[in-house]
XYZ file of C-alpha atoms in Angstrom:
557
model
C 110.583 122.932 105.674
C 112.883 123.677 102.450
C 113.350 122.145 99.002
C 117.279 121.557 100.454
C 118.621 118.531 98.673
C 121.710 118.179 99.899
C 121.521 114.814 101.686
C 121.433 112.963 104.588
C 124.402 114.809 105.612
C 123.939 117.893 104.029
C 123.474 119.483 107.511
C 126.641 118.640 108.615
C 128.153 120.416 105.911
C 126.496 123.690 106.494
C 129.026 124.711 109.598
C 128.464 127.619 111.835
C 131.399 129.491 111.181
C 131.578 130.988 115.053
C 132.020 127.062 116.199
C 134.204 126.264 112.799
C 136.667 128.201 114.612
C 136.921 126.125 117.369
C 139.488 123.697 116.593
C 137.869 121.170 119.116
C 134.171 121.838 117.638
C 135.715 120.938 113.815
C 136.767 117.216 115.604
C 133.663 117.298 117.267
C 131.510 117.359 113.407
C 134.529 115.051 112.180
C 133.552 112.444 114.466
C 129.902 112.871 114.135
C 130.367 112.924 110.227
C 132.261 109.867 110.347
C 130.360 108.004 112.654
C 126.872 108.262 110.191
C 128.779 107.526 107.311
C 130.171 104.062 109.492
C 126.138 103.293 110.016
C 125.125 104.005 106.446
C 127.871 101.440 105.251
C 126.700 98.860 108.239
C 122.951 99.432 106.961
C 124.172 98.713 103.400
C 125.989 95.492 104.863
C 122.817 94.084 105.935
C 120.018 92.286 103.562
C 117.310 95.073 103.654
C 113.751 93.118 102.859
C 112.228 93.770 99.517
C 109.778 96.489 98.868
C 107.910 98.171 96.551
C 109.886 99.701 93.568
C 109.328 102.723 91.429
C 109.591 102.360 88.171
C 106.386 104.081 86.855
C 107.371 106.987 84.202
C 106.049 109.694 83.616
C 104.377 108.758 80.366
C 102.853 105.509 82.120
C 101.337 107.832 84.715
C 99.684 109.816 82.531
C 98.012 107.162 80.094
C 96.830 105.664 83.687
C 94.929 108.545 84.600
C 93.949 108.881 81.223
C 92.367 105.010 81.495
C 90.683 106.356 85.256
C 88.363 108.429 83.464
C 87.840 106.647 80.282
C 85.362 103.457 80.800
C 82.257 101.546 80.634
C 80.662 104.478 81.636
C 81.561 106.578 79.151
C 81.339 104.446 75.897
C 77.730 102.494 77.039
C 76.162 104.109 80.026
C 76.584 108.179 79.367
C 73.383 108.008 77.013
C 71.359 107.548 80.145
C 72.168 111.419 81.024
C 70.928 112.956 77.970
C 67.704 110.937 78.183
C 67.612 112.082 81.964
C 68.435 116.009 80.956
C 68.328 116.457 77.578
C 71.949 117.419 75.560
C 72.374 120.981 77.085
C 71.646 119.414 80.637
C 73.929 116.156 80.331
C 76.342 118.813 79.538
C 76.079 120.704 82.353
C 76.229 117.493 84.289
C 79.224 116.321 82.937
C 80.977 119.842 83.281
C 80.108 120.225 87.115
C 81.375 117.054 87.892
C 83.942 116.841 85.843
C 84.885 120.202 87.854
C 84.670 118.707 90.990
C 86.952 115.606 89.986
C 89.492 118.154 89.040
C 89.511 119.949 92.790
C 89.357 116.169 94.166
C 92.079 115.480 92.277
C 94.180 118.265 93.196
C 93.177 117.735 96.510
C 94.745 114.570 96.435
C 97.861 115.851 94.201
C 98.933 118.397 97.050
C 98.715 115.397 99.593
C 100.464 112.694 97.862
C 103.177 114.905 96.153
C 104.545 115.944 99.921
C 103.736 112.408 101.054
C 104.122 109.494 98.442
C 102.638 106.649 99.654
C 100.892 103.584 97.849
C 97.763 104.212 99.867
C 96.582 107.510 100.206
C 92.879 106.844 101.012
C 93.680 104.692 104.502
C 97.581 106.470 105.449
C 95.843 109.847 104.877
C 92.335 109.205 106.532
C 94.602 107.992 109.392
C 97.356 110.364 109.909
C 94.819 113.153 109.462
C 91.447 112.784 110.330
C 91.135 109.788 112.914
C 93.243 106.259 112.586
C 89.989 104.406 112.434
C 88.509 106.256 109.414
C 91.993 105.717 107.641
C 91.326 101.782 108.303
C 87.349 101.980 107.250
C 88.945 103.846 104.296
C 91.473 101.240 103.404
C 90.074 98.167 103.475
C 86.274 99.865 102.164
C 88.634 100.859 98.806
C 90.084 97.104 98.444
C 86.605 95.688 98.933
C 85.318 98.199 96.244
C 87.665 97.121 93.801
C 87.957 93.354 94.822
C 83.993 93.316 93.443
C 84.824 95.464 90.420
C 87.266 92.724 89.108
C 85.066 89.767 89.854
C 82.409 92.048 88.074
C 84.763 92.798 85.026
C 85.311 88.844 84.543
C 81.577 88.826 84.171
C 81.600 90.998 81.714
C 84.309 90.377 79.698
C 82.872 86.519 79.601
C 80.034 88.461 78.213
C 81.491 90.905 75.108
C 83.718 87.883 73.774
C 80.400 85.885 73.955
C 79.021 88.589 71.318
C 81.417 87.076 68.749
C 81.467 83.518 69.825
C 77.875 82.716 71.503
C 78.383 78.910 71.529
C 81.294 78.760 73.399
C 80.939 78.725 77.699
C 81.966 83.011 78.757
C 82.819 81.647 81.492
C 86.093 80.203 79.696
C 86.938 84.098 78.844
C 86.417 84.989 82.273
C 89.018 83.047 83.324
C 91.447 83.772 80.309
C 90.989 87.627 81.364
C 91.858 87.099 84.817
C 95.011 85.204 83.734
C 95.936 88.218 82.021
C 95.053 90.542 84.702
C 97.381 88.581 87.219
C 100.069 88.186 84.354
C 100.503 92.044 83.966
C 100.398 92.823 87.481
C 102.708 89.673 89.008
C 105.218 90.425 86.028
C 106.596 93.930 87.054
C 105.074 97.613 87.986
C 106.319 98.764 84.716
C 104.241 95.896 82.763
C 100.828 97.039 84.744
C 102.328 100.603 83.405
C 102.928 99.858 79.718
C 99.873 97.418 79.362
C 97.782 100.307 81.023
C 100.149 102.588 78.330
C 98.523 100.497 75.427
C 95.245 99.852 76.645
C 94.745 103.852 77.435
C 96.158 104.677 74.293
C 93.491 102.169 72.454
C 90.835 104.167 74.287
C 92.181 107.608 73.100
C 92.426 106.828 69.955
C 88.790 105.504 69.869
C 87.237 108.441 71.465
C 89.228 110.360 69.112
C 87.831 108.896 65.893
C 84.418 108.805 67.491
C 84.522 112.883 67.732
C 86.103 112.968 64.501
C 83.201 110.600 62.647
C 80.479 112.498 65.256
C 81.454 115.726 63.291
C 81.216 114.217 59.924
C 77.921 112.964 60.770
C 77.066 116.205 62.261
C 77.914 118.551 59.272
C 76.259 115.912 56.772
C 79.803 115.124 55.442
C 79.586 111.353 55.618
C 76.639 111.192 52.558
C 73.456 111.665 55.395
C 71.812 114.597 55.648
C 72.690 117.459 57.518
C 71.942 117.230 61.409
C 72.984 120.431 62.587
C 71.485 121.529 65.964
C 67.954 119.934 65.465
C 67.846 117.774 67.861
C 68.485 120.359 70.400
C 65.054 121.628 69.306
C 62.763 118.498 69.771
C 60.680 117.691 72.668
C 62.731 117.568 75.974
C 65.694 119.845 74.190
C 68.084 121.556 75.189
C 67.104 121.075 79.004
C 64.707 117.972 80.055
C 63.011 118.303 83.646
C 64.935 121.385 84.503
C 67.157 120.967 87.448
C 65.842 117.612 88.517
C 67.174 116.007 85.315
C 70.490 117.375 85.836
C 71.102 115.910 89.073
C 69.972 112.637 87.977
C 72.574 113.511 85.208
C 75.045 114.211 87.855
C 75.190 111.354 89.539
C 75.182 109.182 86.391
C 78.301 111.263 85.473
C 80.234 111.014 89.038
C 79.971 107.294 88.788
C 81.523 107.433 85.139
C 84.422 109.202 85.852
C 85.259 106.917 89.262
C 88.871 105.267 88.715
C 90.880 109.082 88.882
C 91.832 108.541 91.847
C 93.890 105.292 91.347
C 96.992 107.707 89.868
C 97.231 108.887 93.841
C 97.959 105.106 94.794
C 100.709 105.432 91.688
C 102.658 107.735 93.463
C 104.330 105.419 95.742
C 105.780 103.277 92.467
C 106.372 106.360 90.534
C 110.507 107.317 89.887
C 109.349 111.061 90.170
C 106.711 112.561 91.924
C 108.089 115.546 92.118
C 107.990 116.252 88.593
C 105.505 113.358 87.163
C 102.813 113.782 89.952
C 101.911 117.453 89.254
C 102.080 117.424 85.569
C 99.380 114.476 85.625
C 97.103 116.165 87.956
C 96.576 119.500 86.384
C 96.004 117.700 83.122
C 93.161 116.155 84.680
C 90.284 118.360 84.056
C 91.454 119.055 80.005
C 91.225 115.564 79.665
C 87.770 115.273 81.234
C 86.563 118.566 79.392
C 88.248 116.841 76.294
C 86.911 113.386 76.196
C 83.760 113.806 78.355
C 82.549 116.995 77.047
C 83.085 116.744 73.159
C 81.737 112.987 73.531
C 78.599 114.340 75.309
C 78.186 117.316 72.724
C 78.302 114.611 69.663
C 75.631 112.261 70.736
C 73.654 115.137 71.691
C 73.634 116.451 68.212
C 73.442 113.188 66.752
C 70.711 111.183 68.741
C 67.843 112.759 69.612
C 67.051 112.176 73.603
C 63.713 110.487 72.858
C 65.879 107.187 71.610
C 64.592 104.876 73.501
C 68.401 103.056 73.340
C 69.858 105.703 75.348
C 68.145 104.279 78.437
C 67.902 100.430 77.382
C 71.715 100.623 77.419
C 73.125 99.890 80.481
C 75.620 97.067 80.534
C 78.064 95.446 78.387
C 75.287 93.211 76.473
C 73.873 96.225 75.513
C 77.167 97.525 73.295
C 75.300 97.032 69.667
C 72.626 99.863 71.253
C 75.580 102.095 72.924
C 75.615 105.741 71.924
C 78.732 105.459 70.557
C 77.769 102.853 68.234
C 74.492 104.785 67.639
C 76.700 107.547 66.487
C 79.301 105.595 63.970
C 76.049 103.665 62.876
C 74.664 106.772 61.902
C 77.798 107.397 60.080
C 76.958 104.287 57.473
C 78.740 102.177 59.657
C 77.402 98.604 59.852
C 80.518 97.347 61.266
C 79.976 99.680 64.202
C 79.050 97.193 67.041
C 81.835 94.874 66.487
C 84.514 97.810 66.691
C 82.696 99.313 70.028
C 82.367 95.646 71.115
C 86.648 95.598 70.902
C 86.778 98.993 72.721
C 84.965 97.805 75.411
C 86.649 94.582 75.728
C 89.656 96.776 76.525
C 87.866 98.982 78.435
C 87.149 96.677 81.202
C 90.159 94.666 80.810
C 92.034 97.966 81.588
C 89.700 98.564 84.444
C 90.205 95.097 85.580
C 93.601 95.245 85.303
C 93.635 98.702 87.125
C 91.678 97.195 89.775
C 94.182 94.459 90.368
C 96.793 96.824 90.981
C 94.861 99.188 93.154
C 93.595 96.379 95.629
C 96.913 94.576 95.627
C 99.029 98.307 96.721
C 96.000 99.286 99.127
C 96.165 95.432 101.037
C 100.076 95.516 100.846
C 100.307 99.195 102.890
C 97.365 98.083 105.444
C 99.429 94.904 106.322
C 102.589 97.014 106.839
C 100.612 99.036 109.230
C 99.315 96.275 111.391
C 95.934 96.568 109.852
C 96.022 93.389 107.711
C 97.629 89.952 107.891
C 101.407 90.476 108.333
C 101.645 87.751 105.492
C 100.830 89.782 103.120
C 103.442 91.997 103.659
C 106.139 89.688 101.317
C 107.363 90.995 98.434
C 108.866 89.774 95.347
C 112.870 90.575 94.377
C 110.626 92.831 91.720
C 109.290 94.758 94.343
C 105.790 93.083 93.479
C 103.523 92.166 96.655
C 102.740 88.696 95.192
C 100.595 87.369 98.295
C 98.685 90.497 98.454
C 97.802 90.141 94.588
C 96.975 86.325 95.099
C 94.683 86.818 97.905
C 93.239 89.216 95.804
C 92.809 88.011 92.637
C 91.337 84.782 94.723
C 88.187 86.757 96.141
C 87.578 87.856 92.854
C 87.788 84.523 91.750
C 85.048 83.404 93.899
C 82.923 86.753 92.864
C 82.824 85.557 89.520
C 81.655 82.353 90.866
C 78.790 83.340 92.620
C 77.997 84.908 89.547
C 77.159 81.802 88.265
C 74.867 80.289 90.925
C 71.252 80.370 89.895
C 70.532 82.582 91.956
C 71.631 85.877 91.668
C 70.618 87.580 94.648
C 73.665 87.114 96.872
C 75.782 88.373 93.700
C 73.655 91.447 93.493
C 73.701 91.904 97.206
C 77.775 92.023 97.340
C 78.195 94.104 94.346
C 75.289 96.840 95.896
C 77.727 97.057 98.967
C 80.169 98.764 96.959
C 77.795 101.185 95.876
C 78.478 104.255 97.034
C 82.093 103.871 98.183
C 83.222 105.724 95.088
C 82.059 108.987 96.725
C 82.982 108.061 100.184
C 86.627 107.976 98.651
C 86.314 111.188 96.919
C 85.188 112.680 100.125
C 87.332 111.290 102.203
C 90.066 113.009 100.156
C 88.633 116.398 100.321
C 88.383 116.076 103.985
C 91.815 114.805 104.607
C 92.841 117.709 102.471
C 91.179 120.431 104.290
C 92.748 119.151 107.587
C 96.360 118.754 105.700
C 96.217 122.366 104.734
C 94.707 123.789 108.156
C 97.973 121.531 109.954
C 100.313 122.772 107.649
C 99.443 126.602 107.900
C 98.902 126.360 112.028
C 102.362 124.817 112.733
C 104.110 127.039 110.543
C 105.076 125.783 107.313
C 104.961 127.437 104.775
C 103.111 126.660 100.774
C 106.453 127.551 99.252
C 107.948 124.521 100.178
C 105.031 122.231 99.042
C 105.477 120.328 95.989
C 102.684 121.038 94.841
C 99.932 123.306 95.999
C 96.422 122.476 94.950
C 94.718 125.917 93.346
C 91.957 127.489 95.239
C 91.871 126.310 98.627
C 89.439 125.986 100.561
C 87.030 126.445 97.684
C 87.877 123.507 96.068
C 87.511 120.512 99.336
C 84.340 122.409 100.173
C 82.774 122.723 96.720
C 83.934 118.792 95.902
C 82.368 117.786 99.346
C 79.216 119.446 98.892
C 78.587 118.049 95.299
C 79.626 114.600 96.734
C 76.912 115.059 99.601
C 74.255 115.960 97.192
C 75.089 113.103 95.522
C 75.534 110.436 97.895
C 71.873 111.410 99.518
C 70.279 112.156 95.698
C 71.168 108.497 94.844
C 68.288 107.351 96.482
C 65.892 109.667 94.778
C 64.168 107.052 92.447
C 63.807 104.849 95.111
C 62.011 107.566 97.787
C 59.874 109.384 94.576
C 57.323 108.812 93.216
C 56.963 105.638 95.217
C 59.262 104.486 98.051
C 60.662 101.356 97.293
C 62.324 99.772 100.541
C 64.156 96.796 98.669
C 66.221 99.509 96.561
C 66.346 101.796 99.118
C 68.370 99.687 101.454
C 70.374 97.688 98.642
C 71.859 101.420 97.494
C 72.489 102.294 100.998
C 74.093 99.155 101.681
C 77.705 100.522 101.695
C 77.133 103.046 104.158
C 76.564 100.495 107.071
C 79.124 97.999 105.898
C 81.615 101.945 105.964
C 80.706 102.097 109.898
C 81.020 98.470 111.019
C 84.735 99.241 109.644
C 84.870 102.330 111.251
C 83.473 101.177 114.712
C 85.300 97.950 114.512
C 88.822 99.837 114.505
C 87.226 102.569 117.005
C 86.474 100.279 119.397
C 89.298 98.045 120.126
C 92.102 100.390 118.871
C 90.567 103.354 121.121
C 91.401 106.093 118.698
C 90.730 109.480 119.147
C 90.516 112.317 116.469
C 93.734 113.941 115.498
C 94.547 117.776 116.375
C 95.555 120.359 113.906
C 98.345 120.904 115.927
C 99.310 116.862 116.529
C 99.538 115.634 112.971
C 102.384 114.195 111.935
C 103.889 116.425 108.703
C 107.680 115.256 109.026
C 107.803 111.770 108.486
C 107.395 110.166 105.277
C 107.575 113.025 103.489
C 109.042 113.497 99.666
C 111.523 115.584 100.759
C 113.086 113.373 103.245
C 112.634 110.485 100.802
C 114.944 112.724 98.565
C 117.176 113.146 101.033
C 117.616 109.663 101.592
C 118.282 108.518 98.053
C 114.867 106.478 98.197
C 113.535 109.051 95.301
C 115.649 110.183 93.230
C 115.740 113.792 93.019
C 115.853 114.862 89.547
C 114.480 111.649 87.224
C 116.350 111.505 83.456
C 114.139 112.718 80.675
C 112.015 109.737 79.423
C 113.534 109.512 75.548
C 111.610 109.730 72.391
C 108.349 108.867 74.047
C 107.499 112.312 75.809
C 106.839 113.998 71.868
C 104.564 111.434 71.139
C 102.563 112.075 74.454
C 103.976 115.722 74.913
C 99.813 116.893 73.685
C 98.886 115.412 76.796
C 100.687 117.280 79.092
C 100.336 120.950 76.762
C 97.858 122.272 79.255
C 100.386 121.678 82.408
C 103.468 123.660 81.032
């Protein structure tokens, strides 16, 4: 293994000079040289099908995982955690699992910088841990996200209905998923520069929101002065000790799930070499950035005894968000209706995000046998247009059962997606910890990674443990005080529906698990994709945009 860029041919080139002397050897490499470059222009003769193309920049890559770890969660449901823990304890919450995102991210970084591929969760799961996991993996991700569209048409039917209550949501709902579809069946780079604009709405909101927080804070915007005294009332700094901050916790994992969709990125983006690792040690100043300082200001601000802080929940509940608690505080009255617009684009972009994610993930299981084979086709703009319309279609009928009467069967489907956040995040810290073992026992060495994820094996083992803790703590109100079997089984529900996949695949495919020593680690790899010409190896620079997004990247440098 070696960062040699050369070529296809390159190794033809490099003679041995002991057999360049042989006159007959030299006629012997002519030939051979001759011969590949005859197939190369007989491959090029011939209509190769369309694929995927990458046109993702740099700048694109990094507003998406911006967007991952900006949402709903963030700007209505992060209150919950500092009535759970108090502001010093949702703190604490927010920093340990914002900590473990970074090493899951990494994790991932290391993996899909050496191996760029559109679907990291089921290609990984396979090639290193056990082909029926990497299916269980695959098509548990595309069933996570199918729901999370259908459930962003709900809402978005829902915050347009704040402004216009006499008009039908379900009328928006269908406007948003027009949109959706429109940016994704369009190109890669419009899902990039929509999810450009979207993230850069969201920036700039959390921005002015710490900006108006410390206004508030010091007194400066004509209130009196707040100072630290709400870190002093009852429940302040730390509420119900360590058992408030793991409720905290796992209110703060499921915020910050949609980082990992920048792995499935990779196999659209023009430069992973370069792009990939700049984006994913960003990761955790971003999350320390607008997490942290977000979580600090409403814990000054709002005392945790407001009873909003729990009422809020879902996007109905945006005129009693934190956020809007915050600005209102500020002499705001117009508060709600700007939150209300932040939101709006929130779950478009998560929508939107969504789209994309399913429509890559279906696309690389039907390659590999795993899914129909029609959904293989791709457009001449390298967009997989029948994996996006079957997509976009089960969402479709989501957001219809939605509207039944009845709401159980709605609430049952969207349960069974649960917990498959963490199941991801864990799947990638396991495939990582097998990647690395592999790569060290069959002699390659870290030098000639792209990309080598900092503080191995601390970091798969501390992000699997948290995510262990978590998965089995998510039950906790359901077991204590009083065990309730309904809830109990409706937030296990994604665990079963994880091992029929599993079982399924097991079963008839007869798979065994992989060895250290058997896993593939020379096909498909960046450096033969270089050497190819399928990446190019050094991208041009990306114009006047990088000094308006250069900030981003600061910490990466």
């Amino acid at each position: 293994m070696s960062n040699n860029s050369d070529g296809v041919f390159g190794v033809l080139h490099h003679r041995d000079p002991a057999v360049s002397e042989n006159p007959g050897s030299a006629n012997i490499y002519e030939f051979v040289e001759e011969k590949h470059i005859d197939d190369v222009k007989s491959m090029e003769s011939t209509k190769q099908p369309p694929k995927l193309q990458r046109k993702l920049k740099g700048r694109q890559m990094g507003m998406i995982a911006i967007g991952g770890t900006i949402g709903t969660g963030l700007f209505i449901g992060s209150g919950s955690t500092l009535a759970d823990a108090g502001p010093a304890g949702a703190l604490v919450a927010f920093a340990v699992m914002g900590s473990m995102v970074f090493f899951v991210c990494t994790s991932l970084g290391e993996m899909s910088t050496f191996i760029p591929t559109s679907d990291p969760f089921n290609h990984f799961g396979a090639r290193f841990l056990d082909p029926a996991l990497g299916f269980a993996f695959g098509w548990n991700y595309w069933y996570s996200w199918m729901l999370t569209v259908g459930s962003e048409l709900v809402a978005c039917g829902i915050i347009v209905q704040y402004w216009l209550p006499n008009i039908n949501s379900a009328i928006w709902s269908v406007i948003s998923l027009l949109v959706m579809f429109s940016f994704n069946a369009i190109s890669v780079r419009g899902y990039g520069e929509a999810e450009f604009w979207m993230a850069s709405l969201k920036v700039s909101a959390v921005l002015v929101f710490v900006v108006v927080g410390i206004l508030t804070v010091t007194g400066a915007t004509g209130g009196e002065f707040i100072g630290g005294k709400n870190w002093h009332v009852e429940g302040a700094p730390f509420k119900d000790h360590i058992v408030g901050i793991l409720k905290a916790c796992i209110v703060a994992a499921f915020s910050m799930q949609g980082t990992e969709i920048v792995g499935i990125t990779v196999g659209e983006c023009a430069n992973p070499r370069r792009e990939v690792p700049r984006v994913i040690r960003s990761v955790f100043w971003r999350i320390l950035f607008f997490y942290i300082a977000s979580i600090l200001i409403i814990g000054l601000v709002i005392p945790n005894s407001n009873p909003n802080l729990v009422s809020a929940s879902g996007a109905s509940d945006i005129a009693i968000s934190p956020f809007t608690l915050v600005i209102k505080a500020a002499g705001a009255d117009w508060a709600a209706h700007v939150m209300n617009a932040v939101v709006l684009v929130t779950v478009l972009s998560a929508g939107n995000s969504g789209l994309y994610a399913c429509t890559r993930v279906l696309w690389v299981l039907a390659n590999e046998g795993k899914a129909p084979r029609l959904l293989r086709r791709v457009t001449k703009y390298g967009i997989p247009l029948w994996a996006l319309g079957f997509t976009s279609l089960c969402s479709a009928i989501i957001f219809c059962i939605s509207l039944a009467g009845n709401q159980s069967v709605y609430v049952f489907l969207i349960n069974l997606s649960g917990l498959t956040g963490m199941g991801f995040w864990l799947g990638i810290s396991l495939c990582h910890w097998r990647f690395r073992r592999s790569y060290i026992a069959q002699g390659y060495s870290l030098d000639d990674l792209p990309y080598v994820a900092s503080f191995f094996p601390f970091g798969p083992v501390y992000a699997c443990t948290l995510l262990v803790i978590i998965i089995i703590g998510q039950g906790y109100g359901t077991i204590w005080p009083k065990f309730d079997a309904v809830s109990f089984v409706s937030t296990y529900l994604a665990i079963p529906l994880f091992l029929v996949f599993w079982l399924t695949w097991k079963l008839t495919k007869r798979t065994k698990w992989i060895k250290l020593m058997d896993i593939d680690l020379t096909s498909g790899t960046l450096l033969e994709m270089e050497q190819n010409g399928d990446i190019e190896v050094f991208a041009q620079e990306e114009g006047g945009w990088r000094k308006y997004t250069k900030w981003f990247h600061r910490k990466s440098d």
